CSV table of C-alpha atoms in Angstrom, one decimal:
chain,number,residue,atom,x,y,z
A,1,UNK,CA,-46.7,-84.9,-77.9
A,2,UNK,CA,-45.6,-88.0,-75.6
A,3,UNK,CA,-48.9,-89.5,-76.5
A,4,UNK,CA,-48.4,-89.3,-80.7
A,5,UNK,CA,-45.0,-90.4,-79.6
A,6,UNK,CA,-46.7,-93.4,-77.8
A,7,UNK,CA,-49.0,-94.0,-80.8
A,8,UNK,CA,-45.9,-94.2,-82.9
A,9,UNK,CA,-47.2,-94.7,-86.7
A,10,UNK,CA,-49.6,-91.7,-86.4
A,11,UNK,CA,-48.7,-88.8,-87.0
A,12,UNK,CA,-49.8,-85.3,-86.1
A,13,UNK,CA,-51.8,-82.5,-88.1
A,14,UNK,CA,-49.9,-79.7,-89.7
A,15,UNK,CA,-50.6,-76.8,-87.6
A,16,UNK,CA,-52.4,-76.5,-84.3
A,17,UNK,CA,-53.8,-73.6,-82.4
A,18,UNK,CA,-54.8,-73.0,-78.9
A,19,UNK,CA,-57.9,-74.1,-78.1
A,20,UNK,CA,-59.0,-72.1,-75.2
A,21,UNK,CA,-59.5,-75.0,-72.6
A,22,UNK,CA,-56.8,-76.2,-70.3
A,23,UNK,CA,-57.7,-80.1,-70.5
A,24,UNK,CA,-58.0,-80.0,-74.2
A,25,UNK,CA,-54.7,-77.8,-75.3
A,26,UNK,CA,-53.9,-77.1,-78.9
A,27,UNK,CA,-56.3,-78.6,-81.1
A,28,UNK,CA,-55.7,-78.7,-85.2
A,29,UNK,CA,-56.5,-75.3,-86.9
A,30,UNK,CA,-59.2,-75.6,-88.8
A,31,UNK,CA,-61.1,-77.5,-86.4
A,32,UNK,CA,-63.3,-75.8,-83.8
A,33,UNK,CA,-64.7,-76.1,-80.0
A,34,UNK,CA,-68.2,-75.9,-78.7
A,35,UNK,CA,-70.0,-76.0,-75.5
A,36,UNK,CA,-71.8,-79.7,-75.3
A,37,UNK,CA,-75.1,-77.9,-75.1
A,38,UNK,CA,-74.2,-77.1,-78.8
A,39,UNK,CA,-74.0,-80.6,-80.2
A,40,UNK,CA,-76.1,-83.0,-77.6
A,41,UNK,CA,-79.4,-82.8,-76.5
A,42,UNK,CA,-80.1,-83.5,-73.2
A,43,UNK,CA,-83.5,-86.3,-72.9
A,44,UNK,CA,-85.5,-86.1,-69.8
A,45,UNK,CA,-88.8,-87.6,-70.9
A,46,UNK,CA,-90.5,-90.2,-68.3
A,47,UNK,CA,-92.1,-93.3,-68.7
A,48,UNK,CA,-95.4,-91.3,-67.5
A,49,UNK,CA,-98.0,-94.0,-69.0
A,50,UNK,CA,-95.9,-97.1,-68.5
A,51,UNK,CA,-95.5,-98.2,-72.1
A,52,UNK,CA,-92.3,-98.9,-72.2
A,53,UNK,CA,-91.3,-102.3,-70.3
A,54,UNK,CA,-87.8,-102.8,-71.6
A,55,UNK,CA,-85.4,-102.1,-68.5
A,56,UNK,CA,-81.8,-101.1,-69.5
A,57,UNK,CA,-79.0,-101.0,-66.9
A,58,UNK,CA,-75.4,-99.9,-67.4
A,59,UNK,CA,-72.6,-101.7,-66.7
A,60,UNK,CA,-69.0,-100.1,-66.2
A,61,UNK,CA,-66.9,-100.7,-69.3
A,62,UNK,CA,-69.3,-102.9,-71.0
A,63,UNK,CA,-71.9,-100.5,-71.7
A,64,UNK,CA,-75.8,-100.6,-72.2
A,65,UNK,CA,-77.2,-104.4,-71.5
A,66,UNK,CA,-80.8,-105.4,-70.9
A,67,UNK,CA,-82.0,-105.9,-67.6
A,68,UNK,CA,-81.6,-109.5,-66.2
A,69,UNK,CA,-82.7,-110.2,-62.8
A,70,UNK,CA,-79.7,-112.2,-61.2
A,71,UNK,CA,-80.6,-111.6,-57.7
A,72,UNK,CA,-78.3,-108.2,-57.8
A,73,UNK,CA,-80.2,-105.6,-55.5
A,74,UNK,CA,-78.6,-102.9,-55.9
A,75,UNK,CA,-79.2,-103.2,-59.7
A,76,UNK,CA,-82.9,-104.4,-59.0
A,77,UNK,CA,-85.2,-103.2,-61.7
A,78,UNK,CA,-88.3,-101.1,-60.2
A,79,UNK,CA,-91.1,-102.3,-59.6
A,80,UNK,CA,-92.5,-98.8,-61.0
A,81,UNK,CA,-91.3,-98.2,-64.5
A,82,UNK,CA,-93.7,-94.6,-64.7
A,83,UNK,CA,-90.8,-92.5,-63.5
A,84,UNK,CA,-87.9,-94.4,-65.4
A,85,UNK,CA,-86.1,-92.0,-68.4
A,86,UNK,CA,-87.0,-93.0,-72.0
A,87,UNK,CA,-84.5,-94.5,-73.7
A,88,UNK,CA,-83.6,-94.8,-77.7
A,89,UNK,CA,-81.4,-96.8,-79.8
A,90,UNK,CA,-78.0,-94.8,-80.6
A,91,UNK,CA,-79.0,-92.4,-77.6
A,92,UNK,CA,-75.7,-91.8,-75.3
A,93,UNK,CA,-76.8,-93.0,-71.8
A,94,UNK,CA,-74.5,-91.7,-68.7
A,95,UNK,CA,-75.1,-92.9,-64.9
A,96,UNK,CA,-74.4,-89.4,-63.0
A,97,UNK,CA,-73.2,-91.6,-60.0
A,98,UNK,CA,-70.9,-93.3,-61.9
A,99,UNK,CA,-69.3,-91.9,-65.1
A,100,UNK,CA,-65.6,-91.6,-63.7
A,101,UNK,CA,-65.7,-95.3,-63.3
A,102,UNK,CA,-66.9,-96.4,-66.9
A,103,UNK,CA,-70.2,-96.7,-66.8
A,104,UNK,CA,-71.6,-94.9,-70.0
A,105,UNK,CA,-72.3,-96.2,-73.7
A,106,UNK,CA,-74.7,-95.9,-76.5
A,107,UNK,CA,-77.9,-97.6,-76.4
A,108,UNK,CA,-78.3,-100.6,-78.4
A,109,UNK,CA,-82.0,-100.9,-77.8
A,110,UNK,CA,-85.3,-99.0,-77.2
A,111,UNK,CA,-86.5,-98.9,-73.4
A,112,UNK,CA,-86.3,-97.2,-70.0
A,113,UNK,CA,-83.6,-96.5,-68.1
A,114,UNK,CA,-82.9,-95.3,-64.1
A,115,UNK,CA,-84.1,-91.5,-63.2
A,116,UNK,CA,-80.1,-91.0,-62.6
A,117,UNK,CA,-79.2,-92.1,-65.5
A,118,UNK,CA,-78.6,-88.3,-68.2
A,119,UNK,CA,-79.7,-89.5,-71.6
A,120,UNK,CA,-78.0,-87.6,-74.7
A,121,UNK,CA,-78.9,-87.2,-78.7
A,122,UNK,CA,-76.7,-85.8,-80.5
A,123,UNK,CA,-77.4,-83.4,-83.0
A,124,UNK,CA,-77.8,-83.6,-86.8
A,125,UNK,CA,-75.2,-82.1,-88.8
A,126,UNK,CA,-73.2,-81.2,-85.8
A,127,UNK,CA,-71.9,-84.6,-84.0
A,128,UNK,CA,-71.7,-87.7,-85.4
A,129,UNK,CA,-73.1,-90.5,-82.9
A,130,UNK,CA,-70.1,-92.2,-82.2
A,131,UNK,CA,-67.7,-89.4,-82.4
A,132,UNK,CA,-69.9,-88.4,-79.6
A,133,UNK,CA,-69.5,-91.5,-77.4
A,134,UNK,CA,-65.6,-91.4,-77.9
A,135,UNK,CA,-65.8,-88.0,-76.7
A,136,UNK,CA,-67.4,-88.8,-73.7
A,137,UNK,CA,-65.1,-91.8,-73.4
A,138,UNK,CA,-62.2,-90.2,-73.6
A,139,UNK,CA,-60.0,-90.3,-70.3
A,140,UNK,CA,-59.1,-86.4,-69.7
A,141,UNK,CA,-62.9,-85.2,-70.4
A,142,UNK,CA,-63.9,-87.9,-68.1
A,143,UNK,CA,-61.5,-85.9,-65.2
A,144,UNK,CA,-62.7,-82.9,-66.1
A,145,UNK,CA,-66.1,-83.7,-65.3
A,146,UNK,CA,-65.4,-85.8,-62.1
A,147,UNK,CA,-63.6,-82.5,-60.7
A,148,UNK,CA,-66.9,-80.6,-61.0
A,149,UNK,CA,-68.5,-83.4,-59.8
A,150,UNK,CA,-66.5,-83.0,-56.7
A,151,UNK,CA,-65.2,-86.3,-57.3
A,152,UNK,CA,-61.8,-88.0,-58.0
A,153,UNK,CA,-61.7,-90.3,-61.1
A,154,UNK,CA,-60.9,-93.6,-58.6
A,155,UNK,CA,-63.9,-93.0,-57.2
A,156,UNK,CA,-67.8,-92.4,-57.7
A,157,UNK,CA,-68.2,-89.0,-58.6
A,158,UNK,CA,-72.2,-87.6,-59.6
A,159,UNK,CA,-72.4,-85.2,-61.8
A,160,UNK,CA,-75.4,-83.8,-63.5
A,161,UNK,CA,-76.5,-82.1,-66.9
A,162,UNK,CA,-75.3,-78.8,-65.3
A,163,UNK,CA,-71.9,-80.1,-65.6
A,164,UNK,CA,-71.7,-81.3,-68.8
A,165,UNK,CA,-73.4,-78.3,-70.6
A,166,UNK,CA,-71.2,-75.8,-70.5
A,167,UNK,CA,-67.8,-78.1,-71.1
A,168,UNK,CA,-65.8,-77.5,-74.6
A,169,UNK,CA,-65.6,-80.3,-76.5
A,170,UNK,CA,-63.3,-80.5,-80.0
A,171,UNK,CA,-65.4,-80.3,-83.4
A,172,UNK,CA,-63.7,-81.4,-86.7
A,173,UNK,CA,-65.7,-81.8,-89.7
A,174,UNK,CA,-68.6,-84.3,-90.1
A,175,UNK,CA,-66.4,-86.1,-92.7
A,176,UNK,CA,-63.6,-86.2,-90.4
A,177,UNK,CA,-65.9,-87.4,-87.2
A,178,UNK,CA,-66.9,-90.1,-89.5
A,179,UNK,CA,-63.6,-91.2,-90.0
A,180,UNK,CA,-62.2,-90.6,-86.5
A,181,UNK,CA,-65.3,-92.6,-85.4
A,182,UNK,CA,-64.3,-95.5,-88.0
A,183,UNK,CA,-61.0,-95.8,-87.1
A,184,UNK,CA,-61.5,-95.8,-83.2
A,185,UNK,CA,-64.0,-98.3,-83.9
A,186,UNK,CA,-61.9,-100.7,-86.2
A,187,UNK,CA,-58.8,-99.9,-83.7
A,188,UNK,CA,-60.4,-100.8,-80.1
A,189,UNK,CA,-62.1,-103.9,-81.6
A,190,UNK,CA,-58.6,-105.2,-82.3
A,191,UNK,CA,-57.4,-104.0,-79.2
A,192,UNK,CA,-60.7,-105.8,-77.5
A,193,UNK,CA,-60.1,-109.3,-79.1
A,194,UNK,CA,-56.7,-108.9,-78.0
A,195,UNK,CA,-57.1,-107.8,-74.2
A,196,UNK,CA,-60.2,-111.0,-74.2
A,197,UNK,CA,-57.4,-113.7,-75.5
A,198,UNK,CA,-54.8,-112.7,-72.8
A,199,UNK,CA,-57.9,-113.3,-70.0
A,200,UNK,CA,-58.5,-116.3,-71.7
A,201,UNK,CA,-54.8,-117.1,-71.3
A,202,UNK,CA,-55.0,-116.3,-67.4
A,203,UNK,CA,-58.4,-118.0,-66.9
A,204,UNK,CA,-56.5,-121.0,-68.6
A,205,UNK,CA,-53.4,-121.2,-67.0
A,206,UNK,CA,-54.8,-120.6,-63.4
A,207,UNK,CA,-56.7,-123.8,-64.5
A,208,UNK,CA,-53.7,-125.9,-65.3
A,209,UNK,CA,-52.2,-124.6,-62.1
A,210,UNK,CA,-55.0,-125.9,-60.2
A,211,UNK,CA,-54.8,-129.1,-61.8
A,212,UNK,CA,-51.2,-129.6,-62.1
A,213,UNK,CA,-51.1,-128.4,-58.0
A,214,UNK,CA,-54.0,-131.1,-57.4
A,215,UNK,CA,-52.3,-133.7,-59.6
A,216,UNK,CA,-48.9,-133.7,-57.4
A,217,UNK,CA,-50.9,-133.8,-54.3
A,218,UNK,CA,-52.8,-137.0,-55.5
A,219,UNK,CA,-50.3,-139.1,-57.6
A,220,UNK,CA,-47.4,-137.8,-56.5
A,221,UNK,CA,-44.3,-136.7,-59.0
A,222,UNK,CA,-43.3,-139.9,-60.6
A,223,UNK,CA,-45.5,-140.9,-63.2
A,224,UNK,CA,-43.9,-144.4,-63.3
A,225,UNK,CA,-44.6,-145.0,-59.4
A,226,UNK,CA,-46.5,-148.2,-58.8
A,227,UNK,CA,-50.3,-147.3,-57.9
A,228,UNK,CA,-53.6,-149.0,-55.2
A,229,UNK,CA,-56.3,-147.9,-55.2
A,230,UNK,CA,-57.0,-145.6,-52.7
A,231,UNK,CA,-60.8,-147.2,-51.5
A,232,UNK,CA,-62.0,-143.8,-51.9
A,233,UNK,CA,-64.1,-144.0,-55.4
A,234,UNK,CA,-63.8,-140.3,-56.2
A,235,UNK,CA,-60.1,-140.0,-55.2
A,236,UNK,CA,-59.0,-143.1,-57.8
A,237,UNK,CA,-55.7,-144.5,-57.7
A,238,UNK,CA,-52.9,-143.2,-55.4
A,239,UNK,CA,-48.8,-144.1,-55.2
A,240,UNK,CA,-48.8,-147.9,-53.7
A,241,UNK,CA,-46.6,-146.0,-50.9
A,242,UNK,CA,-49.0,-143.5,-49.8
A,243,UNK,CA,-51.6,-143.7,-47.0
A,244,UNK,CA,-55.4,-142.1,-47.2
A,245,UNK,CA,-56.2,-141.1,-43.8
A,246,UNK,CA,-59.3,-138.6,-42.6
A,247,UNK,CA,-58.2,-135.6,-41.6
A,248,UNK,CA,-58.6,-136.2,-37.7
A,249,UNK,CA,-56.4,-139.0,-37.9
A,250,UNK,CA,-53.2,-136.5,-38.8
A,251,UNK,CA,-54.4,-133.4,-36.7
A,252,UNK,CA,-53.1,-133.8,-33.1
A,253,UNK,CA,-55.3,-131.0,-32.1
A,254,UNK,CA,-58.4,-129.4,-33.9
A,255,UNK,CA,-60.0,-126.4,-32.3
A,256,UNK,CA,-62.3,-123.8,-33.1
A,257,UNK,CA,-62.8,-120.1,-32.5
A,258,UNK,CA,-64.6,-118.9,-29.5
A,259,UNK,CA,-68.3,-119.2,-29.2
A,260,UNK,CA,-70.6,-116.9,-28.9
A,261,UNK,CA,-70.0,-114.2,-26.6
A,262,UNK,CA,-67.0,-115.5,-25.4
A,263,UNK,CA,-65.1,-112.7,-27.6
A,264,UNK,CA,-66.8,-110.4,-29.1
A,265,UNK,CA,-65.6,-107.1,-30.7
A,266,UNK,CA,-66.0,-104.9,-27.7
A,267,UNK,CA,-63.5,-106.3,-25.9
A,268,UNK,CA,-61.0,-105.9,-28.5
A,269,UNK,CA,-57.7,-103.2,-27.2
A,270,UNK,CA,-55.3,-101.7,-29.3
A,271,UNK,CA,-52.7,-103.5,-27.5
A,272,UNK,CA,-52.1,-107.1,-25.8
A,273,UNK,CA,-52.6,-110.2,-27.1
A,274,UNK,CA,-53.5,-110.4,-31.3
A,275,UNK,CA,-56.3,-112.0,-32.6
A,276,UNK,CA,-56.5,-113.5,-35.5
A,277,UNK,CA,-59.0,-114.2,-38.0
A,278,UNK,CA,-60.3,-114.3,-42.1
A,279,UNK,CA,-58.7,-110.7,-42.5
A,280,UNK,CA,-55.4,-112.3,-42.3
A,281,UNK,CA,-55.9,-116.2,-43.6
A,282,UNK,CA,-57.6,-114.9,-46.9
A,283,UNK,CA,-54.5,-112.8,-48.0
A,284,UNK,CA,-51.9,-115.6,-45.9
A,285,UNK,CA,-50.4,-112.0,-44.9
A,286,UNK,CA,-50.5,-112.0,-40.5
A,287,UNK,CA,-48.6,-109.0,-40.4
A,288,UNK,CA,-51.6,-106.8,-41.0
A,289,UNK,CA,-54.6,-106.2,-38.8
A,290,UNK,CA,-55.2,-104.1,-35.3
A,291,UNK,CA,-57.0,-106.1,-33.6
A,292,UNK,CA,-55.5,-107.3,-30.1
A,293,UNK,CA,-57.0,-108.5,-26.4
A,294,UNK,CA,-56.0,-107.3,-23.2
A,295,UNK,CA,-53.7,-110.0,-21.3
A,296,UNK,CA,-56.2,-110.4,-18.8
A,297,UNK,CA,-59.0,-111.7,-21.1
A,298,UNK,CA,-56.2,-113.5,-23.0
A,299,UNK,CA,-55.5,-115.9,-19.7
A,300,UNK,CA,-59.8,-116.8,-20.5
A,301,UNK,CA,-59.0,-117.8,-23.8
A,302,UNK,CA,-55.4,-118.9,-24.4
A,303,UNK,CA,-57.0,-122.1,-25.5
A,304,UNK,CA,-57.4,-120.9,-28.3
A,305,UNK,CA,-53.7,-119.7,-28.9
A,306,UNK,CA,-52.3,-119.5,-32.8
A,307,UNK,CA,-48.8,-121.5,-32.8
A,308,UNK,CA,-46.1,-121.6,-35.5
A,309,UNK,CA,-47.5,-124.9,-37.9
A,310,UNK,CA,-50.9,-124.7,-37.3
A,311,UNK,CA,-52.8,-124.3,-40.3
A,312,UNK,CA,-55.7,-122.3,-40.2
A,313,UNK,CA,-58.8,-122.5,-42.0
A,314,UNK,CA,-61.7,-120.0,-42.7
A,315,UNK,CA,-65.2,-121.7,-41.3
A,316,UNK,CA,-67.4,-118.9,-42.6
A,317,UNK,CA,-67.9,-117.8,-45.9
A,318,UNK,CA,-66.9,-119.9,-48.8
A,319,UNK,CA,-64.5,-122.4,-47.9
A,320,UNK,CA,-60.4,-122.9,-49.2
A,321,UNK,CA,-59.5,-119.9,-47.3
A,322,UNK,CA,-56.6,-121.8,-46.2
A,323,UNK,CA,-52.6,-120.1,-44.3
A,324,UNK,CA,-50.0,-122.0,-42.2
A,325,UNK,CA,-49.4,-119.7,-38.9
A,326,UNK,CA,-45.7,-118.8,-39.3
A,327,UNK,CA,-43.0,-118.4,-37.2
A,328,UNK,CA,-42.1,-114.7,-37.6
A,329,UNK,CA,-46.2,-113.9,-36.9
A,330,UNK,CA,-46.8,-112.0,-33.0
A,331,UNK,CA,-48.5,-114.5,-30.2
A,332,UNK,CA,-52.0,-114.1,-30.6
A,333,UNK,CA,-55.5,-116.1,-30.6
A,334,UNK,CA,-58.1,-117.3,-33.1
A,335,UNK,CA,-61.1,-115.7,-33.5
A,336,UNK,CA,-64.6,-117.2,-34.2
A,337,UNK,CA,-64.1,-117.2,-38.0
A,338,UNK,CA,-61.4,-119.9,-37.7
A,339,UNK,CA,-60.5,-123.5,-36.7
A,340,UNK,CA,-57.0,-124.0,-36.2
A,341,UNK,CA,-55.8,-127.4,-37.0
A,342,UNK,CA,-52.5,-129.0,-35.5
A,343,UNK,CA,-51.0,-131.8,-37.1
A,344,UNK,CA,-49.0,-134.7,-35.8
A,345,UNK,CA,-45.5,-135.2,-36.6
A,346,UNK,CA,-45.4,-137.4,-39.8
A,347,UNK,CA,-47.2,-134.2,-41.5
A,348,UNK,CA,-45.9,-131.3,-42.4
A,349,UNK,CA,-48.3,-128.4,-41.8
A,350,UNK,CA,-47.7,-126.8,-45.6
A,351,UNK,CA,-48.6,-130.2,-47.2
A,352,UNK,CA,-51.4,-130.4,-45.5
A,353,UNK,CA,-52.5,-126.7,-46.4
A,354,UNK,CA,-51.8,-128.0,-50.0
A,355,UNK,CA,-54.1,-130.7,-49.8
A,356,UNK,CA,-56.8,-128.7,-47.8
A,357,UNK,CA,-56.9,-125.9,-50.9
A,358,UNK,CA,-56.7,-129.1,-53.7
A,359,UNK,CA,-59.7,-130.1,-55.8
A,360,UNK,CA,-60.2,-133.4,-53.9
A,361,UNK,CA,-61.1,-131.5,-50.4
A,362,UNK,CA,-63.4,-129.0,-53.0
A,363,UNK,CA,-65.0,-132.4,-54.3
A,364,UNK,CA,-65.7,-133.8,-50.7
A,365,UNK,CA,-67.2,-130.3,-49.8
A,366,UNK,CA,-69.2,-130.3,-52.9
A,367,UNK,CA,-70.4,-133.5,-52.1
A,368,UNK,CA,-71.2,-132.9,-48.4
A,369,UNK,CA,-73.2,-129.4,-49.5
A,370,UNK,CA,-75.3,-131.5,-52.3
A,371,UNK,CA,-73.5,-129.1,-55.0
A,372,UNK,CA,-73.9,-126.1,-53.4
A,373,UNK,CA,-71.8,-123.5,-51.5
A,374,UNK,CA,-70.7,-124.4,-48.0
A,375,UNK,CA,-71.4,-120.9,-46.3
A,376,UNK,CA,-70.3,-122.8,-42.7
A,377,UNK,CA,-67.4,-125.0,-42.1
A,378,UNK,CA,-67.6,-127.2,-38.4
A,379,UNK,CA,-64.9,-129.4,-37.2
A,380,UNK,CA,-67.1,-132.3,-37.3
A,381,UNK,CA,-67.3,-132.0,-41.4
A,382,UNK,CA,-63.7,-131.4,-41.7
A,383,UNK,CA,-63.3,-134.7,-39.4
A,384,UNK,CA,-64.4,-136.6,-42.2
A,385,UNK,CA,-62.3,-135.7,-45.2
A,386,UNK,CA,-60.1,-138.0,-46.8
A,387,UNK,CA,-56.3,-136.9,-47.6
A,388,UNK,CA,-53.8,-138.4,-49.4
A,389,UNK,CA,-50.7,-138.4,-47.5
A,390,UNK,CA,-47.6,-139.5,-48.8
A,391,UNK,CA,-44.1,-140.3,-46.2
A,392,UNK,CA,-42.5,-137.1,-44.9
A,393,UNK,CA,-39.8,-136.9,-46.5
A,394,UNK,CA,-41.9,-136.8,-50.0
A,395,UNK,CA,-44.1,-134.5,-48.6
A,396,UNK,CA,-41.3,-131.9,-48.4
A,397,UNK,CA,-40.3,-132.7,-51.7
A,398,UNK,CA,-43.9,-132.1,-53.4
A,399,UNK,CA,-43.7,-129.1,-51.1
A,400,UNK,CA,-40.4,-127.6,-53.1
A,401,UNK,CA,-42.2,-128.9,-56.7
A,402,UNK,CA,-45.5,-127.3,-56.2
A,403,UNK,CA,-44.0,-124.3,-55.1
A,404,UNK,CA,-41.9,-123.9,-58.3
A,405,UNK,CA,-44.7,-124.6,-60.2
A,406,UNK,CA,-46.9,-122.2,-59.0
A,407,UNK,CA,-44.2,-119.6,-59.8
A,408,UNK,CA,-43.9,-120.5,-63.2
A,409,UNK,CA,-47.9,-120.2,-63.7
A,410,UNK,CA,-47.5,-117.1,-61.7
A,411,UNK,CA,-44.6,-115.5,-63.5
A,412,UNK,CA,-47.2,-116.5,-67.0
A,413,UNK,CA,-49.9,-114.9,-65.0
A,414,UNK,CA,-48.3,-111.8,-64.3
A,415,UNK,CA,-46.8,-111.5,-67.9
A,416,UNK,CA,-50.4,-111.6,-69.7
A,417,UNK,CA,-51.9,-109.2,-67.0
A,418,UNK,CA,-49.4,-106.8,-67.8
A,419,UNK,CA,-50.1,-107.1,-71.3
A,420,UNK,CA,-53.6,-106.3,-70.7
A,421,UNK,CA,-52.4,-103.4,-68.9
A,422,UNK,CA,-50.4,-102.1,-71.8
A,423,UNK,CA,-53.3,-102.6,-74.1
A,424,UNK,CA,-55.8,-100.8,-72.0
A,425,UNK,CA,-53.2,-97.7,-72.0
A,426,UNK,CA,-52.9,-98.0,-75.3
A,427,UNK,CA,-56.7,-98.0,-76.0
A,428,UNK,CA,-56.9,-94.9,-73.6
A,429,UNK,CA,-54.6,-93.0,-75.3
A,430,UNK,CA,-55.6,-93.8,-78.8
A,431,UNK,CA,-59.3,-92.8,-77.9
A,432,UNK,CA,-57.7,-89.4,-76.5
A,433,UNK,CA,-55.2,-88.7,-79.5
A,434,UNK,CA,-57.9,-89.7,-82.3
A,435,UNK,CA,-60.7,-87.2,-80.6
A,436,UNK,CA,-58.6,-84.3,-79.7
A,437,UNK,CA,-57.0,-83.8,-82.9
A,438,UNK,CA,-53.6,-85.3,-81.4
A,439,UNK,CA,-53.1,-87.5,-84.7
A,440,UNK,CA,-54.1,-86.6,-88.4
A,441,UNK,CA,-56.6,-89.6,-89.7
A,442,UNK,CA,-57.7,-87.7,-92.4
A,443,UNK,CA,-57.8,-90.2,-95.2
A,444,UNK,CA,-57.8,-93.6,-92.8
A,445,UNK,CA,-58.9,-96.5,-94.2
A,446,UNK,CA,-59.2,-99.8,-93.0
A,447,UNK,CA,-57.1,-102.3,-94.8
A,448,UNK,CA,-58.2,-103.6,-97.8
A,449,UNK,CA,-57.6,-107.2,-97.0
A,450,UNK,CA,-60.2,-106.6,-94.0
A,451,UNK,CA,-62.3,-104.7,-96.3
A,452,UNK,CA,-62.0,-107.2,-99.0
A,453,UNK,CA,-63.3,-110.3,-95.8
């Protein structure tokens, strides 16, 4: 009862009995079980003549959306719609490769669907469309099916009509499907709204990081400090102090990865000299990876050796990819994916990685790639980007700021993602309780001031 226990306000049915299936357990007495052969009907007609044109595609935990054509290929809708599945509105629409993952829901619209798609009606006077889908959405029946799909619920498990068929499946009343079906539906739209304000809580404050992290970078911390402009029109007004210099003025040394087949993955060892590359930079974590050289071909390229203070930058892919080499990190080179930039001595190598990732270098790259997305990064481009630099001594300073800062949006971060977390269990487990008879809703209704709206 841990879960009624969970659900606190709810509380159980009277009496239970057993109910003859291990992943369901006691359900209440007077209800019954069934095979799902009993109460859905499985839907295999085809497209055959081509009349239907209306491509559905699932998407995991949203459901049934019409097909747009975003340029996703493995979501490409056929060319050949003849041996598509039929779909209707309030069918139950499963994808057999990927059910354990979420990707189910009733269909909103007429249309076609994938051949690996199973499409399910439920039956009249027997299950009441969506008491059907929360059965089918409910977490342990999900596992149960993903173990004879030969699948684990993390991952993609197929499994066909055969498997579903025979499965057990709780039946209470019609009038108490109904109102099961009600209150789940009232319940996880609360639950929804609620899970979509906390992302729009994390989408904001990672924005007012962003900007409060490019705002110290550019002005500086003292909102009363005497300004210039900086002769850079996008950039605006900087501290009178501060200097604007392109980036190969403050980088003693820029260098890129080796060319071409100068290293190439079959000369990697298990042992030697490491090499470095976007594996590491992307997650700023250069304890993991495997990859090493033998010290002979290291002595070829130890021009491209990774010291303590160089800060690194990804070249291919999208670009802010952005770590400082530290000191703890094994000897090693750079591989092709990276330029390694060496600054002088006025600059410290963290400011200039919190430049490199700020809005203004973003803006410059924007510019340079006419909007678009940079897919390759050379030293000449970066040559040309204009920095803010303020004197060292502030540098270290904004360094300590931002880096509280970025906790405090963090620690805010973390806090609403762990709320979403909570309210995803809670949704889980409320779906579970409601359909298996774990709490009595006999008699629900939704509150009158809602009712009254």
């Amino acid at each position: 009862m841990s879960t009624v226990n969970q659900l606190g306000k709810y509380q159980p049915y009277p009496d239970y009995k057993y109910s003859g299936v291990e992943w369901l357990g006691d359900i209440p007495k007077h209800w019954n079980s069934f095979p799902c052969r009993s109460g859905v009907n499985h839907l295999v007609k085809k497209n055959t003549n081509g009349d239907e044109d209306n491509y559905l595609s699932l998407m995991a935990n949203i459901g049934i959306v019409l097909y747009e054509d975003k340029g996703d290929v493995g979501n490409k809708k056929p060319d050949d719609l003849t041996k598509c599945k039929i779909v209707r509105k309030g069918n139950l629409v499963i994808n057999s490769m990927n059910y354990a993952i979420g990707s189910y829901g009733m269909s909103p619209y007429d249309g076609v669907c994938s051949p690996v798609y199973i499409i399910l009606d439920s039956k009249p006077n027997m299950l009441e469309q969506r008491y059907a889908l929360r059965l089918f959405e409910n977490k342990p029946f999900q596992k149960q099916l993903a173990i004879l799909g030969n699948g684990i619920l993390e991952h993609r498990a197929a499994i066909s009509w055969d498997d579903i068929k025979g499965q057990y499946i709780p039946l209470p009343s019609l009038e108490e499907q109904r109102t099961i079906a009600a209150f789940l539906d009232y319940e996880t739209a609360r639950i929804d709204q609620l899970i979509a304000k906390q992302q729009q809580l994390i989408k904001l404050l990672k924005e007012k990081r962003q900007a409060v992290i490019s705002h110290a970078v550019t002005k500086g911390l003292n909102p009363n400090a005497p300004m210039k402009d900086s002769g850079v029109e996008w950039l605006g007004q900087v501290p009178e102090h501060w200097d604007v210099y392109r980036l190969r003025h403050v980088a003693k040394k820029m260098k890129a990865g080796p060319f071409g087949t100068a290293l190439t993955k079959d000369m990697y060892t298990s042992s030697g000299c490491k090499v470095y590359g976007q594996e590491q930079v992307i997650p700023a974590d250069f304890n993991i990876g495997d990859y090493y050289v033998s010290n002979e071909k290291y002595l070829e390229l130890q021009q491209y050796t990774v010291k303590p203070g160089d800060v690194l930058i990804s070249c291919v892919g999208t670009f802010g990819k952005i770590a400082t080499f530290p000191e703890n990190a094994e000897p090693g080179i750079i591989n092709p994916r990276l330029i390694k930039v060496t600054p002088i001595e006025k600059i410290s190598s963290r400011f200039l990685e919190m430049v490199l990732r700020s809005h203004i270098v973003f803006e410059q790259m924007s510019l340079s790639s006419r909007g678009g997305t940079m897919d390759v990064v050379n030293i000449g481009i970066l040559s040309e980007l204009f920095l803010p630099m303020p004197p060292l001594s502030e540098q270290h300073s904004l360094i300590v700021e931002v880096q509280r800062l970025k906790t405090k949006f963090e620690n805010l971060i973390d806090k609403a993602a762990a709320s979403i977390s909570f309210l995803q269990e809670r949704r889980t487990a409320l779906i579970s309780a409601a359909v298996t008879g774990k709490i009595d809703l006999r008699g629900w209704q939704p509150p009158k001031s809602e009712v009254a709206a």
